[in-house]
Amino acid sequence: MKKLTGNINIGVFISGRGSNLKELIRYSKKNNTNWKIKLVISNKKEAKGLIYAKKNKIQNYAIEKKKPEFEKKSLSILKKNKINLLCLAGFMRILSNEFIKKCKFKIINIHPSLLPKYKGLNTHERAIKAGDKYAGSTVHYVTAKLDSGKKILQTKVKIFKADNPNTLAKRVLKAEHQIYPKAVDIVCKKII
Ligand code: GAR
């Protein structure tokens, strides 16, 4: 990959609440990072995360289209804006292999489980049902295989007897907010 000297331009894909996006924006501003969130794309018009983008004057797009059209349009926006890294933050759609191949930059994702455990959905429910002592979250590179790319950072969260998927999800989310910006720092140090 070509080495960069200036600011690293980050694109973020979201589908909903956008609390991880909010945290990435907050962290990059506070710490004057060598990366900045240049644009946000949502596959849902009503995604709350778009509001944070607007508030922070970050380009934002809602593309409510079927996957092939969504990917075509997004890719053209990412290329036009010279994006160097794509972060998935609560993006609830599986990207096609073609899209991943066409992206000449890295893609990373945050997933609410201690991967390789519990790929896919309902991770907290599955961890509680299995009687696990710990849940957590993983930031990893995105490859054609779902939730299987190389780990960048992982954080553990204790599961208490009284936990249900909602209470656990809240604590895991807090931990996600700690690790996602740090994982972006790690990846961006490799890009520069
Ligand atoms: C986060 O917990 C993230 O790990 C999860 O969705 C939530 C999004 O929250 N992502 C996935 O499940 C992806 N498979 P947010 O919209 O508030 O950042």
PDB file of C-alpha atoms and ligand atoms in Angstrom:
ATOM      1  CA  MET A   1       0.000   0.000   0.000  1.00  0.00           C
ATOM      2  CA  LYS A   2       1.201   3.529  -0.846  1.00  0.00           C
ATOM      3  CA  LYS A   3       2.597   5.337   2.234  1.00  0.00           C
ATOM      4  CA  LEU A   4       0.855   8.563   3.206  1.00  0.00           C
ATOM      5  CA  THR A   5       2.329  11.604   4.851  1.00  0.00           C
ATOM      6  CA  GLY A   6      -0.670  13.834   5.505  1.00  0.00           C
ATOM      7  CA  ASN A   7      -4.058  13.250   7.021  1.00  0.00           C
ATOM      8  CA  ILE A   8      -5.575   9.847   6.576  1.00  0.00           C
ATOM      9  CA  ASN A   9      -9.093  10.120   5.220  1.00  0.00           C
ATOM     10  CA  ILE A  10     -11.580   7.771   6.816  1.00  0.00           C
ATOM     11  CA  GLY A  11     -14.978   6.769   5.524  1.00  0.00           C
ATOM     12  CA  VAL A  12     -17.488   5.231   7.934  1.00  0.00           C
ATOM     13  CA  PHE A  13     -20.421   2.970   7.059  1.00  0.00           C
ATOM     14  CA  ILE A  14     -23.286   2.876   9.565  1.00  0.00           C
ATOM     15  CA  SER A  15     -26.837   1.529   9.713  1.00  0.00           C
ATOM     16  CA  GLY A  16     -28.249   2.969  12.931  1.00  0.00           C
ATOM     17  CA  ARG A  17     -27.484   4.585  16.279  1.00  0.00           C
ATOM     18  CA  GLY A  18     -23.903   5.534  15.448  1.00  0.00           C
ATOM     19  CA  SER A  19     -22.465   5.715  18.964  1.00  0.00           C
ATOM     20  CA  ASN A  20     -19.161   4.249  17.742  1.00  0.00           C
ATOM     21  CA  LEU A  21     -19.077   6.824  14.950  1.00  0.00           C
ATOM     22  CA  LYS A  22     -19.706   9.562  17.535  1.00  0.00           C
ATOM     23  CA  GLU A  23     -16.798   8.270  19.599  1.00  0.00           C
ATOM     24  CA  LEU A  24     -14.464   8.135  16.586  1.00  0.00           C
ATOM     25  CA  ILE A  25     -15.310  11.757  15.781  1.00  0.00           C
ATOM     26  CA  ARG A  26     -14.833  12.852  19.404  1.00  0.00           C
ATOM     27  CA  TYR A  27     -11.518  11.028  19.789  1.00  0.00           C
ATOM     28  CA  SER A  28      -9.991  12.294  16.543  1.00  0.00           C
ATOM     29  CA  LYS A  29     -10.842  15.895  17.434  1.00  0.00           C
ATOM     30  CA  LYS A  30      -9.655  15.640  21.035  1.00  0.00           C
ATOM     31  CA  ASN A  31      -6.387  13.905  20.203  1.00  0.00           C
ATOM     32  CA  ASN A  32      -5.557  15.713  17.001  1.00  0.00           C
ATOM     33  CA  THR A  33      -5.009  12.373  15.288  1.00  0.00           C
ATOM     34  CA  ASN A  34      -3.301  11.812  11.945  1.00  0.00           C
ATOM     35  CA  TRP A  35      -6.680  10.604  10.667  1.00  0.00           C
ATOM     36  CA  LYS A  36     -10.040  12.248  10.297  1.00  0.00           C
ATOM     37  CA  ILE A  37     -13.546  11.110   9.466  1.00  0.00           C
ATOM     38  CA  LYS A  38     -14.068  12.551   6.013  1.00  0.00           C
ATOM     39  CA  LEU A  39     -17.477  11.089   5.244  1.00  0.00           C
ATOM     40  CA  VAL A  40     -20.254   8.870   6.544  1.00  0.00           C
ATOM     41  CA  ILE A  41     -22.509   6.621   4.495  1.00  0.00           C
ATOM     42  CA  SER A  42     -25.626   4.932   5.864  1.00  0.00           C
ATOM     43  CA  ASN A  43     -27.749   2.306   4.166  1.00  0.00           C
ATOM     44  CA  LYS A  44     -30.678   3.585   6.275  1.00  0.00           C
ATOM     45  CA  LYS A  45     -32.090   7.089   5.912  1.00  0.00           C
ATOM     46  CA  GLU A  46     -33.275   7.242   9.510  1.00  0.00           C
ATOM     47  CA  ALA A  47     -29.915   6.214  11.035  1.00  0.00           C
ATOM     48  CA  LYS A  48     -29.324   8.412  14.083  1.00  0.00           C
ATOM     49  CA  GLY A  49     -25.600   8.398  13.361  1.00  0.00           C
ATOM     50  CA  LEU A  50     -26.191  10.698  10.383  1.00  0.00           C
ATOM     51  CA  ILE A  51     -27.136  13.412  12.868  1.00  0.00           C
ATOM     52  CA  TYR A  52     -23.644  13.342  14.444  1.00  0.00           C
ATOM     53  CA  ALA A  53     -22.093  13.627  11.008  1.00  0.00           C
ATOM     54  CA  LYS A  54     -24.261  16.643  10.196  1.00  0.00           C
ATOM     55  CA  LYS A  55     -23.548  18.288  13.557  1.00  0.00           C
ATOM     56  CA  ASN A  56     -19.828  17.910  12.929  1.00  0.00           C
ATOM     57  CA  LYS A  57     -20.095  19.145   9.347  1.00  0.00           C
ATOM     58  CA  ILE A  58     -18.947  15.815   7.960  1.00  0.00           C
ATOM     59  CA  GLN A  59     -20.187  14.857   4.489  1.00  0.00           C
ATOM     60  CA  ASN A  60     -22.951  12.313   4.889  1.00  0.00           C
ATOM     61  CA  TYR A  61     -25.013  10.184   2.566  1.00  0.00           C
ATOM     62  CA  ALA A  62     -28.065   7.971   3.024  1.00  0.00           C
ATOM     63  CA  ILE A  63     -28.146   5.371   0.261  1.00  0.00           C
ATOM     64  CA  GLU A  64     -31.219   3.219   0.748  1.00  0.00           C
ATOM     65  CA  LYS A  65     -30.675   0.880  -2.182  1.00  0.00           C
ATOM     66  CA  LYS A  66     -30.261  -2.840  -2.797  1.00  0.00           C
ATOM     67  CA  LYS A  67     -26.733  -4.125  -2.194  1.00  0.00           C
ATOM     68  CA  PRO A  68     -25.279  -3.866  -5.757  1.00  0.00           C
ATOM     69  CA  GLU A  69     -26.473  -0.289  -6.185  1.00  0.00           C
ATOM     70  CA  PHE A  70     -25.481   0.689  -2.656  1.00  0.00           C
ATOM     71  CA  GLU A  71     -21.979  -0.664  -3.204  1.00  0.00           C
ATOM     72  CA  LYS A  72     -21.554   0.943  -6.631  1.00  0.00           C
ATOM     73  CA  LYS A  73     -22.601   4.360  -5.379  1.00  0.00           C
ATOM     74  CA  SER A  74     -20.598   4.099  -2.158  1.00  0.00           C
ATOM     75  CA  LEU A  75     -17.460   2.999  -3.960  1.00  0.00           C
ATOM     76  CA  SER A  76     -17.637   5.934  -6.293  1.00  0.00           C
ATOM     77  CA  ILE A  77     -18.039   8.328  -3.303  1.00  0.00           C
ATOM     78  CA  LEU A  78     -15.140   6.689  -1.443  1.00  0.00           C
ATOM     79  CA  LYS A  79     -12.849   6.918  -4.474  1.00  0.00           C
ATOM     80  CA  LYS A  80     -13.817  10.484  -5.305  1.00  0.00           C
ATOM     81  CA  ASN A  81     -12.963  11.527  -1.745  1.00  0.00           C
ATOM     82  CA  LYS A  82      -9.637   9.666  -1.704  1.00  0.00           C
ATOM     83  CA  ILE A  83     -10.586   7.530   1.275  1.00  0.00           C
ATOM     84  CA  ASN A  84      -7.629   5.614   2.781  1.00  0.00           C
ATOM     85  CA  LEU A  85      -9.496   3.487   5.323  1.00  0.00           C
ATOM     86  CA  LEU A  86     -13.107   2.347   5.616  1.00  0.00           C
ATOM     87  CA  CYS A  87     -14.516   1.724   9.114  1.00  0.00           C
ATOM     88  CA  LEU A  88     -17.705  -0.248   9.588  1.00  0.00           C
ATOM     89  CA  ALA A  89     -19.462   0.964  12.736  1.00  0.00           C
ATOM     90  CA  GLY A  90     -22.731  -0.843  13.321  1.00  0.00           C
ATOM     91  CA  PHE A  91     -23.084  -1.455   9.593  1.00  0.00           C
ATOM     92  CA  MET A  92     -25.559  -4.310   9.412  1.00  0.00           C
ATOM     93  CA  ARG A  93     -25.014  -5.527   5.881  1.00  0.00           C
ATOM     94  CA  ILE A  94     -22.503  -8.037   4.560  1.00  0.00           C
ATOM     95  CA  LEU A  95     -20.283  -6.481   1.895  1.00  0.00           C
ATOM     96  CA  SER A  96     -19.836  -8.465  -1.316  1.00  0.00           C
ATOM     97  CA  ASN A  97     -16.476 -10.006  -2.240  1.00  0.00           C
ATOM     98  CA  GLU A  98     -16.442  -7.837  -5.361  1.00  0.00           C
ATOM     99  CA  PHE A  99     -16.813  -4.670  -3.297  1.00  0.00           C
ATOM    100  CA  ILE A 100     -14.040  -5.731  -0.903  1.00  0.00           C
ATOM    101  CA  LYS A 101     -11.728  -6.534  -3.831  1.00  0.00           C
ATOM    102  CA  LYS A 102     -12.419  -3.215  -5.527  1.00  0.00           C
ATOM    103  CA  CYS A 103     -11.521  -1.248  -2.386  1.00  0.00           C
ATOM    104  CA  LYS A 104      -7.829  -0.539  -2.710  1.00  0.00           C
ATOM    105  CA  PHE A 105      -7.724   0.466   0.968  1.00  0.00           C
ATOM    106  CA  LYS A 106      -8.230  -1.533   4.173  1.00  0.00           C
ATOM    107  CA  ILE A 107     -11.670  -2.087   5.679  1.00  0.00           C
ATOM    108  CA  ILE A 108     -12.106  -2.680   9.415  1.00  0.00           C
ATOM    109  CA  ASN A 109     -15.119  -3.606  11.523  1.00  0.00           C
ATOM    110  CA  ILE A 110     -16.167  -3.688  15.170  1.00  0.00           C
ATOM    111  CA  HIS A 111     -18.051  -6.796  16.209  1.00  0.00           C
ATOM    112  CA  PRO A 112     -19.711  -7.329  19.615  1.00  0.00           C
ATOM    113  CA  SER A 113     -18.132 -10.649  20.600  1.00  0.00           C
ATOM    114  CA  LEU A 114     -14.819 -12.211  21.466  1.00  0.00           C
ATOM    115  CA  LEU A 115     -14.127 -13.415  17.933  1.00  0.00           C
ATOM    116  CA  PRO A 116     -13.703 -16.128  16.727  1.00  0.00           C
ATOM    117  CA  LYS A 117     -16.679 -16.823  19.016  1.00  0.00           C
ATOM    118  CA  TYR A 118     -20.147 -15.770  17.877  1.00  0.00           C
ATOM    119  CA  LYS A 119     -19.797 -14.433  14.365  1.00  0.00           C
ATOM    120  CA  GLY A 120     -22.996 -12.932  12.991  1.00  0.00           C
ATOM    121  CA  LEU A 121     -25.989 -11.801  15.032  1.00  0.00           C
ATOM    122  CA  ASN A 122     -27.348 -12.080  18.603  1.00  0.00           C
ATOM    123  CA  THR A 123     -23.877 -12.376  20.070  1.00  0.00           C
ATOM    124  CA  HIS A 124     -24.771 -11.422  23.659  1.00  0.00           C
ATOM    125  CA  GLU A 125     -27.718 -13.785  23.822  1.00  0.00           C
ATOM    126  CA  ARG A 126     -25.525 -16.610  22.565  1.00  0.00           C
ATOM    127  CA  ALA A 127     -22.714 -15.863  25.054  1.00  0.00           C
ATOM    128  CA  ILE A 128     -25.163 -15.814  27.997  1.00  0.00           C
ATOM    129  CA  LYS A 129     -26.888 -19.019  26.843  1.00  0.00           C
ATOM    130  CA  ALA A 130     -23.554 -20.779  26.533  1.00  0.00           C
ATOM    131  CA  GLY A 131     -22.732 -19.850  30.144  1.00  0.00           C
ATOM    132  CA  ASP A 132     -19.626 -17.892  29.121  1.00  0.00           C
ATOM    133  CA  LYS A 133     -17.792 -15.955  31.833  1.00  0.00           C
ATOM    134  CA  TYR A 134     -16.803 -13.174  29.452  1.00  0.00           C
ATOM    135  CA  ALA A 135     -18.255 -11.379  26.475  1.00  0.00           C
ATOM    136  CA  GLY A 136     -16.537  -8.553  24.626  1.00  0.00           C
ATOM    137  CA  SER A 137     -15.837  -6.881  21.372  1.00  0.00           C
ATOM    138  CA  THR A 138     -13.307  -7.230  18.566  1.00  0.00           C
ATOM    139  CA  VAL A 139     -11.995  -4.808  15.973  1.00  0.00           C
ATOM    140  CA  HIS A 140     -10.779  -6.762  12.955  1.00  0.00           C
ATOM    141  CA  TYR A 141      -9.910  -6.436   9.288  1.00  0.00           C
ATOM    142  CA  VAL A 142     -12.758  -7.192   6.909  1.00  0.00           C
ATOM    143  CA  THR A 143     -12.242 -10.026   4.454  1.00  0.00           C
ATOM    144  CA  ALA A 144     -14.610 -11.932   2.197  1.00  0.00           C
ATOM    145  CA  LYS A 145     -15.331 -14.344   5.087  1.00  0.00           C
ATOM    146  CA  LEU A 146     -17.792 -12.916   7.652  1.00  0.00           C
ATOM    147  CA  ASP A 147     -16.209 -11.677  10.928  1.00  0.00           C
ATOM    148  CA  SER A 148     -13.056 -13.691  10.232  1.00  0.00           C
ATOM    149  CA  GLY A 149     -10.305 -11.206   9.312  1.00  0.00           C
ATOM    150  CA  LYS A 150      -7.198 -10.621  11.426  1.00  0.00           C
ATOM    151  CA  LYS A 151      -7.820  -9.145  14.893  1.00  0.00           C
ATOM    152  CA  ILE A 152      -6.576  -5.636  15.636  1.00  0.00           C
ATOM    153  CA  LEU A 153      -7.845  -5.167  19.215  1.00  0.00           C
ATOM    154  CA  GLN A 154     -10.152  -7.081  21.507  1.00  0.00           C
ATOM    155  CA  THR A 155     -11.684  -6.192  24.859  1.00  0.00           C
ATOM    156  CA  LYS A 156     -13.216  -8.501  27.456  1.00  0.00           C
ATOM    157  CA  VAL A 157     -16.306  -7.703  29.542  1.00  0.00           C
ATOM    158  CA  LYS A 158     -17.398  -9.871  32.477  1.00  0.00           C
ATOM    159  CA  ILE A 159     -20.811 -11.510  32.240  1.00  0.00           C
ATOM    160  CA  PHE A 160     -22.733 -11.340  35.525  1.00  0.00           C
ATOM    161  CA  LYS A 161     -25.385 -13.835  36.627  1.00  0.00           C
ATOM    162  CA  ALA A 162     -28.062 -11.141  36.491  1.00  0.00           C
ATOM    163  CA  ASP A 163     -27.191 -10.106  32.932  1.00  0.00           C
ATOM    164  CA  ASN A 164     -29.596 -10.256  30.055  1.00  0.00           C
ATOM    165  CA  PRO A 165     -28.606  -9.442  26.448  1.00  0.00           C
ATOM    166  CA  ASN A 166     -29.553  -5.765  26.928  1.00  0.00           C
ATOM    167  CA  THR A 167     -27.612  -5.131  30.119  1.00  0.00           C
ATOM    168  CA  LEU A 168     -24.611  -6.926  28.677  1.00  0.00           C
ATOM    169  CA  ALA A 169     -24.865  -5.038  25.372  1.00  0.00           C
ATOM    170  CA  LYS A 170     -24.708  -1.719  27.247  1.00  0.00           C
ATOM    171  CA  ARG A 171     -21.463  -2.625  29.016  1.00  0.00           C
ATOM    172  CA  VAL A 172     -19.914  -4.070  25.858  1.00  0.00           C
ATOM    173  CA  LEU A 173     -20.806  -0.904  23.957  1.00  0.00           C
ATOM    174  CA  LYS A 174     -18.895   1.213  26.512  1.00  0.00           C
ATOM    175  CA  ALA A 175     -15.880  -1.027  25.999  1.00  0.00           C
ATOM    176  CA  GLU A 176     -16.270  -0.691  22.217  1.00  0.00           C
ATOM    177  CA  HIS A 177     -16.032   3.069  22.531  1.00  0.00           C
ATOM    178  CA  GLN A 178     -12.651   2.600  24.211  1.00  0.00           C
ATOM    179  CA  ILE A 179     -11.125   0.246  21.664  1.00  0.00           C
ATOM    180  CA  TYR A 180     -12.405   1.391  18.278  1.00  0.00           C
ATOM    181  CA  PRO A 181     -10.501   4.709  18.163  1.00  0.00           C
ATOM    182  CA  LYS A 182      -7.364   2.982  19.481  1.00  0.00           C
ATOM    183  CA  ALA A 183      -7.655   0.322  16.791  1.00  0.00           C
ATOM    184  CA  VAL A 184      -7.957   3.069  14.159  1.00  0.00           C
ATOM    185  CA  ASP A 185      -4.774   4.640  15.579  1.00  0.00           C
ATOM    186  CA  ILE A 186      -2.981   1.293  15.232  1.00  0.00           C
ATOM    187  CA  VAL A 187      -4.122   0.778  11.639  1.00  0.00           C
ATOM    188  CA  CYS A 188      -3.306   4.372  10.664  1.00  0.00           C
ATOM    189  CA  LYS A 189       0.231   4.095  12.045  1.00  0.00           C
ATOM    190  CA  LYS A 190       0.714   1.245   9.569  1.00  0.00           C
ATOM    191  CA  ILE A 191      -0.688   3.270   6.675  1.00  0.00           C
ATOM    192  CA  ILE A 192       1.616   6.279   7.261  1.00  0.00           C
TER     193      ILE A 192
HETATM  194  C1  GAR B   1     -22.131  -2.188  18.069  1.00  0.00           C
HETATM  195  O1  GAR B   1     -22.294  -2.929  19.245  1.00  0.00           O
HETATM  196  C2  GAR B   1     -21.336  -2.983  17.048  1.00  0.00           C
HETATM  197  O2  GAR B   1     -20.360  -3.816  17.590  1.00  0.00           O
HETATM  198  C3  GAR B   1     -22.432  -3.815  16.417  1.00  0.00           C
HETATM  199  O3  GAR B   1     -23.540  -2.952  16.325  1.00  0.00           O
HETATM  200  C4  GAR B   1     -23.472  -1.980  17.381  1.00  0.00           C
HETATM  201  C5  GAR B   1     -23.575  -0.634  16.736  1.00  0.00           C
HETATM  202  O4  GAR B   1     -23.711   0.382  17.683  1.00  0.00           O
HETATM  203  N1  GAR B   1     -22.024  -4.293  15.129  1.00  0.00           N
HETATM  204  C6  GAR B   1     -22.402  -5.453  14.637  1.00  0.00           C
HETATM  205  O5  GAR B   1     -23.151  -6.214  15.209  1.00  0.00           O
HETATM  206  C7  GAR B   1     -21.834  -5.769  13.265  1.00  0.00           C
HETATM  207  N2  GAR B   1     -21.963  -7.144  12.990  1.00  0.00           N
HETATM  208  P1  GAR B   1     -23.582   1.909  17.258  1.00  0.00           P
HETATM  209  O6  GAR B   1     -24.452   2.104  16.017  1.00  0.00           O
HETATM  210  O7  GAR B   1     -24.100   2.671  18.427  1.00  0.00           O
HETATM  211  O8  GAR B   1     -22.137   2.188  16.974  1.00  0.00           O
END
